[in-house]
Amino acid sequence: MGKPQSQAEMMEKLVSLSKRRGFIFPGSEIYGGLANTWDYGPLGAQLKKNLKDHWWKTFVQQRADMVGIDGGILMNPKIWEASGHVETFHDPLVECKVCHKRFRADHLLSVKGIEPQGVHVSPQIEHRAACPDCDGELTPPRAFNLMFKTFIGPAEDSTDAVYLRPETAQAIFVNFMNVLNTTRKRLPFGIAQIGKAFRNEITPGNFTFRTLEFEQMEVEYFVEPSTWETAFEGWAAFMEVWARTIGIDARRLHRLEVLGDDLAHYSKRTIDFEFDFPFGRSELWGLAYRTDFDLTNHAKHSGERLEYTDASDQSKKFVPHVVEPSLGVDRTMLAVLLSAYDEEALEGGDTRVVLRFTPELAPFKAAVLPLSKKPELAEPSRALYERLLKRFPVDYDETQSIGKRYRRQDEIGTPYCLTFDFDSLIDGAVTVRDRDSMKQERVKIEDLENYLETAL
Ligand code: GAP
């Protein structure tokens, strides 16, 4: 087994495979595209669904202390005032006076090895950075709010302005009392949500790593204030275990303690889980201690009491504190794809590309391959395919040589190929080929569902 040599080459190969095999397409392509937007194709959509289902099963369904919600993307704009996003969800924007390209001032400083101090980079950047594209002079940084604004109704009036949510978290905070009252959960407990978030990023890029529209899988975990550290450590370990379960290469995953000005406005402590992407080590997920910041601010702005009553002492009321594991779906998928990608040298000098997905994430669990297109093999193969489809996502492929078809399935990460040959008509069995070991064995057709159920 061998990984490709150059990281830039690796990324190019992955982007090209993603397009060629239907994982990820450039957005709006027939109209010349829309920069930094991407559409998930048939295999990408299935992989993404498997990933989200796995997260939901692990983070919500299998935990007695968790429930889920599905909140709206459009919410009352007062929410974003209370959450601090209107005032502080900014990045420092600089523009080149010559070529008019825009950059994040903190990114330009980092490239020069200067530690940026949050959004307050004005004194730092002056005379120290020029346009990285044309060397032109840069404007002074200005705070640029990342929220997308739109309008409800026909008049584009500021009183009708709403924001596309920049994080899913706020729908959880504003529904805290609804969930508490309808589920009667006791502390500590968490509320989870998966959904779209939008940010008008100054410098999107690196494929699906930083985009304007993305999905988040977030948990707001409510605790009695003095216990936040235990919850924080518990979630950190839980997230690392999950990373391994979904096939993220543990050697490429690292914890970064976020310090000082780099902490978000709501956070007292944050760990970034960073991944070694081909373009450098960058944030994959975050884990933040949000204190009572959000519930307290929503209580102030809405006039509602957002409190918890102690089960054993009804007179004891307090605002729970919050620990937040926050995971981006698209970045997770990118890390899964990069961890799964392998090029294996074969005897005879050939190389095969394999996506070594865990069986639970693989878009197809198996592929039915008739050895020949002749009706005597194609018809029973097709019938087998349609039978298996009722239980598993399965592919069917009858074109080109069996060797080429194996390679095609390796390249999309299908764990098993089921070859229906002329012997199958006699012994009622197919050859099952394992993606990783390439070992083959004969399995009775009537036992295939049980075989796959056990193997996957
Ligand atoms: N509620 C906390 C929160 O939103 P964040 O660190 O800003 O925290 C959480 O975002 C996660 O969302 C990130 O770790 C990343 O996985 C994902 N994410 C954030 N911005 C993104 C973007 N522009 N494109 C893709 N994923 C993004």
XYZ file of C-alpha atoms and ligand atoms in Angstrom:
483
model
C 0.000 0.000 0.000
C 1.324 3.453 -0.727
C -0.027 6.960 -0.436
C 0.653 9.342 -3.320
C 3.891 11.309 -2.962
C 2.936 14.966 -3.166
C 0.126 16.441 -1.102
C -0.914 18.847 -3.870
C -1.051 15.914 -6.268
C -3.107 13.955 -3.738
C -5.696 16.756 -3.539
C -5.880 17.019 -7.324
C -6.432 13.285 -7.584
C -9.197 13.354 -5.019
C -10.984 16.307 -6.656
C -10.753 14.571 -10.022
C -11.961 11.193 -8.679
C -14.816 12.937 -6.855
C -16.034 14.478 -10.102
C -15.354 11.485 -12.356
C -17.155 8.997 -10.114
C -20.024 11.197 -8.949
C -19.071 12.104 -5.395
C -18.741 15.888 -5.740
C -19.392 18.127 -8.764
C -18.513 21.839 -9.160
C -21.680 23.881 -8.485
C -23.712 25.371 -11.379
C -21.210 23.903 -13.831
C -23.198 24.294 -17.079
C -23.394 28.048 -16.401
C -19.659 28.369 -15.916
C -19.910 27.541 -12.231
C -20.236 29.634 -9.090
C -16.916 29.894 -7.275
C -16.505 27.669 -4.235
C -19.890 25.986 -4.499
C -20.166 22.233 -4.819
C -22.939 19.721 -5.452
C -22.885 16.189 -4.107
C -23.478 13.571 -6.805
C -25.151 10.161 -6.364
C -22.241 8.575 -4.460
C -21.446 11.752 -2.520
C -25.056 12.172 -1.430
C -25.177 8.551 -0.219
C -21.827 8.883 1.584
C -22.978 12.101 3.221
C -26.254 10.496 4.292
C -24.389 7.501 5.749
C -22.095 9.879 7.634
C -24.963 11.927 9.082
C -26.929 8.785 9.972
C -23.866 7.379 11.722
C -23.415 10.603 13.674
C -27.083 10.697 14.659
C -27.014 7.044 15.748
C -23.846 7.556 17.817
C -24.422 11.045 19.221
C -28.203 10.945 19.694
C -30.017 7.628 19.344
C -27.616 5.466 21.368
C -27.243 7.949 24.234
C -29.903 8.164 26.934
C -28.794 11.746 27.686
C -29.447 13.087 24.161
C -32.412 14.230 22.053
C -32.538 15.812 18.617
C -34.354 18.701 16.955
C -34.608 20.150 13.460
C -34.847 23.942 13.637
C -35.402 26.541 10.926
C -32.721 28.243 8.865
C -34.583 31.561 9.023
C -35.140 32.791 12.558
C -36.117 36.028 14.251
C -33.170 38.431 13.680
C -33.206 39.355 17.370
C -31.687 35.912 17.967
C -28.500 37.011 16.218
C -28.349 40.208 18.262
C -28.674 38.219 21.485
C -26.130 35.621 20.383
C -23.560 38.322 19.648
C -23.301 37.454 15.959
C -24.501 40.853 14.684
C -21.876 42.644 16.722
C -18.941 40.256 16.728
C -19.166 37.586 13.995
C -16.566 39.359 11.896
C -13.397 38.594 10.007
C -10.790 41.294 9.223
C -11.101 42.072 5.510
C -8.387 43.776 3.451
C -8.608 44.595 -0.241
C -5.775 45.088 -2.717
C -5.872 48.675 -4.039
C -4.484 47.489 -7.381
C -6.158 44.161 -8.312
C -9.100 44.499 -5.881
C -8.786 40.938 -4.606
C -9.959 40.445 -1.048
C -8.153 38.611 1.715
C -8.444 37.837 5.401
C -5.832 39.966 7.140
C -5.276 37.331 9.835
C -4.519 34.704 7.173
C -1.967 37.008 5.507
C -0.239 37.503 8.868
C -0.191 33.763 9.626
C 1.495 33.083 6.287
C 4.224 35.536 7.340
C 4.639 33.729 10.662
C 3.011 36.566 12.654
C 0.469 35.422 15.240
C -2.741 37.385 14.427
C -4.575 38.906 17.372
C -8.194 38.070 16.570
C -9.958 40.657 14.427
C -7.885 43.481 15.930
C -5.124 43.183 13.387
C -4.989 46.792 12.108
C -1.760 47.814 13.840
C -0.262 44.422 13.087
C -0.866 44.396 9.350
C 0.139 47.949 8.471
C 3.351 47.992 6.420
C 3.796 44.242 6.992
C 1.769 42.627 4.235
C 1.106 43.332 0.579
C -1.246 41.666 -1.882
C -0.046 38.052 -2.205
C -1.131 38.046 -5.882
C 0.248 41.337 -7.305
C 2.214 42.851 -4.402
C -0.159 45.855 -4.436
C -0.887 47.993 -1.391
C -3.698 46.759 0.887
C -6.525 48.786 2.409
C -6.624 48.950 6.228
C -8.579 45.965 7.630
C -12.267 46.421 8.283
C -14.523 44.144 10.298
C -16.646 42.207 7.811
C -19.750 40.435 9.148
C -19.997 36.887 7.836
C -23.767 36.527 8.037
C -25.760 36.422 4.801
C -28.673 38.828 4.895
C -31.928 38.451 2.994
C -35.408 39.973 3.155
C -38.816 38.577 3.948
C -41.567 39.920 1.680
C -41.443 42.221 -1.352
C -39.815 45.296 0.240
C -36.073 45.130 0.724
C -36.413 47.177 3.869
C -34.079 46.801 6.817
C -37.057 46.082 9.086
C -37.726 42.930 7.014
C -34.107 41.758 7.017
C -33.328 38.267 8.244
C -30.130 36.256 8.303
C -29.331 32.792 7.024
C -28.120 31.065 10.174
C -24.319 30.974 10.495
C -24.492 28.089 12.998
C -27.204 25.570 13.874
C -26.601 26.052 17.606
C -29.001 28.976 18.154
C -32.110 26.981 17.194
C -31.183 24.683 20.069
C -30.783 27.493 22.619
C -34.053 29.195 21.722
C -35.871 25.846 22.010
C -34.244 24.911 25.312
C -37.432 25.362 27.384
C -39.615 23.660 24.744
C -37.378 20.595 24.805
C -37.066 20.604 28.585
C -40.847 20.815 29.021
C -41.709 18.209 26.397
C -39.056 15.613 27.245
C -38.627 16.149 31.014
C -34.902 15.440 30.593
C -32.731 16.001 33.664
C -29.243 17.533 33.629
C -26.834 16.665 32.202
C -28.473 16.272 28.813
C -27.882 17.451 25.285
C -29.829 18.609 22.263
C -28.466 17.779 18.825
C -29.156 19.066 15.369
C -27.921 18.503 11.834
C -28.491 21.223 9.274
C -27.259 23.818 6.837
C -25.317 26.885 7.919
C -24.192 29.821 5.782
C -21.192 32.144 6.038
C -20.113 34.828 3.635
C -16.485 33.718 3.917
C -13.877 36.180 2.593
C -11.584 33.416 1.367
C -13.487 30.211 0.740
C -11.539 27.427 -0.919
C -9.568 24.208 -0.703
C -12.360 22.186 -2.309
C -15.160 21.609 0.225
C -13.038 22.669 3.220
C -14.276 26.260 3.438
C -17.501 27.027 1.621
C -20.279 29.574 1.861
C -22.960 26.960 2.465
C -22.216 23.874 4.537
C -23.759 21.499 7.019
C -23.109 21.203 10.719
C -23.772 18.428 13.235
C -23.954 20.165 16.595
C -24.649 19.239 20.184
C -25.426 21.706 22.946
C -24.838 19.756 26.150
C -26.417 21.346 29.224
C -24.742 20.780 32.575
C -24.769 21.918 36.168
C -22.104 24.721 36.057
C -19.522 23.103 38.346
C -19.430 19.940 36.193
C -18.529 21.451 32.822
C -14.939 20.192 32.826
C -15.985 16.555 33.207
C -18.460 16.946 30.342
C -15.833 18.698 28.231
C -13.253 15.919 28.683
C -15.940 13.277 28.091
C -16.980 14.810 24.774
C -13.378 15.300 23.642
C -12.696 11.579 24.076
C -16.068 10.672 22.518
C -15.306 12.721 19.403
C -11.892 11.087 18.983
C -13.381 7.612 19.245
C -16.002 8.537 16.655
C -13.298 9.845 14.307
C -11.663 6.409 14.389
C -14.999 4.616 13.962
C -15.710 6.447 10.713
C -12.235 5.756 9.351
C -10.518 9.098 9.955
C -6.772 8.456 10.146
C -5.951 8.947 13.872
C -2.312 9.838 13.046
C -3.566 12.894 11.170
C -5.917 14.123 13.929
C -4.583 16.539 16.564
C -5.936 18.592 19.453
C -5.235 22.336 19.510
C -5.996 24.375 22.606
C -7.416 27.681 21.293
C -6.049 30.623 23.235
C -6.761 34.291 23.948
C -8.108 36.390 21.087
C -8.629 33.304 18.934
C -11.456 32.140 21.203
C -14.944 32.825 19.824
C -16.846 35.564 21.636
C -18.967 33.012 23.531
C -16.247 30.608 24.579
C -14.198 30.252 27.772
C -12.385 27.187 26.485
C -12.153 25.620 23.029
C -10.293 22.690 21.583
C -10.003 22.503 17.821
C -9.613 19.029 16.438
C -7.267 19.589 13.543
C -6.642 17.270 10.612
C -3.593 17.098 8.371
C -5.227 18.106 5.091
C -3.031 18.163 1.961
C -3.035 21.988 2.163
C -1.901 21.975 5.810
C -3.099 21.211 9.326
C -6.494 22.877 9.746
C -9.606 22.802 11.896
C -11.840 19.808 11.376
C -14.147 20.151 14.406
C -14.508 22.324 17.475
C -15.371 21.611 21.090
C -16.302 24.711 23.077
C -17.299 25.541 26.631
C -19.947 28.215 26.001
C -20.711 28.823 29.698
C -24.265 30.233 30.190
C -23.529 32.895 27.552
C -26.305 31.963 25.134
C -29.141 31.081 27.518
C -28.465 34.174 29.647
C -28.406 36.480 26.631
C -31.552 34.976 25.108
C -33.287 35.351 28.478
C -32.266 39.035 28.591
C -33.294 39.788 25.008
C -36.537 37.783 24.955
C -37.713 38.511 28.491
C -38.348 34.764 28.996
C -36.918 32.769 31.907
C -34.527 30.165 30.542
C -33.761 28.262 33.703
C -33.521 24.782 35.065
C -35.165 23.673 38.284
C -33.201 21.205 40.381
C -35.117 17.906 40.623
C -34.366 17.371 44.337
C -34.787 20.984 45.435
C -37.517 22.925 43.570
C -36.321 26.222 45.051
C -32.932 25.803 43.353
C -33.126 27.381 39.919
C -30.130 28.138 37.735
C -29.017 28.673 34.159
C -27.237 25.555 32.900
C -23.801 25.842 31.338
C -23.080 24.424 27.913
C -20.425 22.254 26.303
C -20.651 22.202 22.518
C -19.196 19.568 20.188
C -19.531 21.141 16.735
C -18.736 19.152 13.608
C -18.871 20.200 9.960
C -20.380 17.525 7.709
C -18.458 18.590 4.607
C -15.088 18.807 6.339
C -15.697 15.413 7.934
C -16.466 13.970 4.527
C -13.277 15.468 3.136
C -11.229 13.953 5.994
C -12.985 10.590 5.464
C -12.248 10.664 1.726
C -8.603 11.644 2.302
C -8.147 8.949 4.960
C -9.785 6.321 2.738
C -7.831 7.144 -0.423
C -5.112 4.626 -1.188
C -3.013 3.605 -4.161
C -1.870 0.019 -4.019
C 0.941 -1.379 -6.146
C -0.044 -4.723 -7.665
C 2.044 -7.552 -9.027
C 3.022 -6.835 -12.628
C 3.573 -3.127 -11.987
C -0.103 -2.155 -12.040
C -1.629 0.189 -9.448
C -5.153 0.170 -8.123
C -6.904 3.102 -6.480
C -9.007 2.051 -3.481
C -11.278 4.073 -1.247
C -11.042 2.082 1.971
C -14.296 3.319 3.513
C -15.583 1.583 6.607
C -18.498 -0.655 5.522
C -21.029 1.572 7.313
C -19.981 4.621 5.287
C -19.427 2.950 1.904
C -22.034 4.257 -0.580
C -22.566 0.771 -2.038
C -22.169 -2.265 0.213
C -21.779 -4.677 -2.709
C -21.875 -4.854 -6.504
C -23.414 -7.637 -8.578
C -21.254 -8.394 -11.624
C -22.384 -10.977 -14.208
C -19.320 -12.517 -15.845
C -20.955 -12.126 -19.235
C -23.722 -9.921 -20.646
C -25.435 -13.001 -22.077
C -29.049 -13.246 -20.919
C -28.446 -16.599 -19.204
C -26.151 -14.770 -16.722
C -27.478 -11.194 -16.947
C -31.075 -12.114 -16.126
C -30.447 -14.043 -12.875
C -27.791 -11.447 -11.909
C -30.294 -8.662 -12.365
C -32.828 -10.590 -10.277
C -30.218 -11.056 -7.540
C -29.372 -7.331 -7.691
C -33.014 -6.348 -7.299
C -33.425 -8.809 -4.425
C -30.373 -7.429 -2.554
C -31.444 -3.807 -3.176
C -34.325 -4.363 -0.746
C -31.781 -4.770 2.065
C -28.610 -2.893 1.031
C -27.483 -0.149 -1.351
C -26.028 -2.335 -4.133
C -24.579 -1.551 -7.567
C -24.934 -3.523 -10.798
C -22.315 -3.463 -13.561
C -22.081 -5.644 -16.650
C -19.829 -3.594 -18.949
C -16.161 -4.330 -19.761
C -13.880 -7.009 -18.324
C -14.371 -8.303 -14.796
C -10.917 -6.913 -13.846
C -11.927 -3.396 -14.934
C -15.197 -3.723 -13.030
C -13.343 -4.745 -9.849
C -11.141 -1.642 -10.223
C -14.190 0.570 -10.699
C -15.750 -0.755 -7.505
C -12.430 -0.399 -5.597
C -12.280 3.216 -6.681
C -15.675 3.986 -5.153
C -15.011 1.927 -2.030
C -17.516 -0.943 -2.480
C -16.540 -3.572 0.140
C -17.759 -6.656 -1.808
C -18.080 -7.691 -5.448
C -20.404 -10.603 -6.203
C -19.523 -12.283 -9.495
C -22.204 -14.382 -11.101
C -20.543 -16.851 -13.531
C -21.521 -19.910 -15.521
C -20.833 -22.159 -12.505
C -23.417 -20.126 -10.572
C -26.096 -21.707 -12.784
C -24.960 -25.114 -11.544
C -23.850 -24.634 -7.913
C -26.230 -21.777 -6.996
C -23.288 -19.736 -5.617
C -21.377 -16.563 -6.549
C -17.739 -15.542 -6.066
C -17.488 -12.916 -3.330
C -14.400 -10.705 -3.626
C -13.219 -8.664 -0.667
C -12.183 -5.087 -1.605
C -9.226 -4.831 0.780
C -7.652 -8.290 0.696
C -8.888 -9.107 -2.836
C -9.490 -12.643 -1.498
C -12.305 -14.569 -3.118
C -14.686 -17.186 -1.804
C -17.784 -18.983 -3.016
C -21.018 -18.129 -1.209
C -24.453 -19.652 -1.816
C -26.819 -17.148 -3.431
C -29.527 -17.928 -0.896
C -27.106 -17.041 1.955
C -25.949 -13.682 0.560
C -28.127 -11.456 2.727
C -26.884 -13.201 5.887
C -23.310 -13.136 4.609
C -23.404 -9.386 3.947
C -25.250 -8.671 7.192
C -22.452 -10.387 9.142
C -19.571 -9.015 7.063
C -20.640 -5.357 6.983
N -21.547 26.562 16.846
C -20.116 26.653 16.865
C -19.537 26.858 15.547
O -20.233 27.081 14.576
P -17.275 26.929 14.261
O -15.897 26.500 14.696
O -17.417 28.284 13.681
O -18.178 26.753 15.544
C -17.956 24.511 13.624
O -17.838 25.851 13.238
C -17.541 23.593 12.496
O -18.289 23.894 11.309
C -16.084 23.717 12.079
O -15.221 22.996 12.922
C -16.130 23.149 10.668
O -16.154 21.741 10.705
C -17.482 23.636 10.169
N -17.344 24.888 9.375
C -17.268 26.145 9.850
N -17.178 27.035 8.825
C -17.187 26.316 7.692
C -17.130 26.659 6.297
N -17.081 27.919 5.886
N -17.158 25.649 5.379
C -17.248 24.353 5.784
N -17.322 23.983 7.084
C -17.295 24.936 8.030
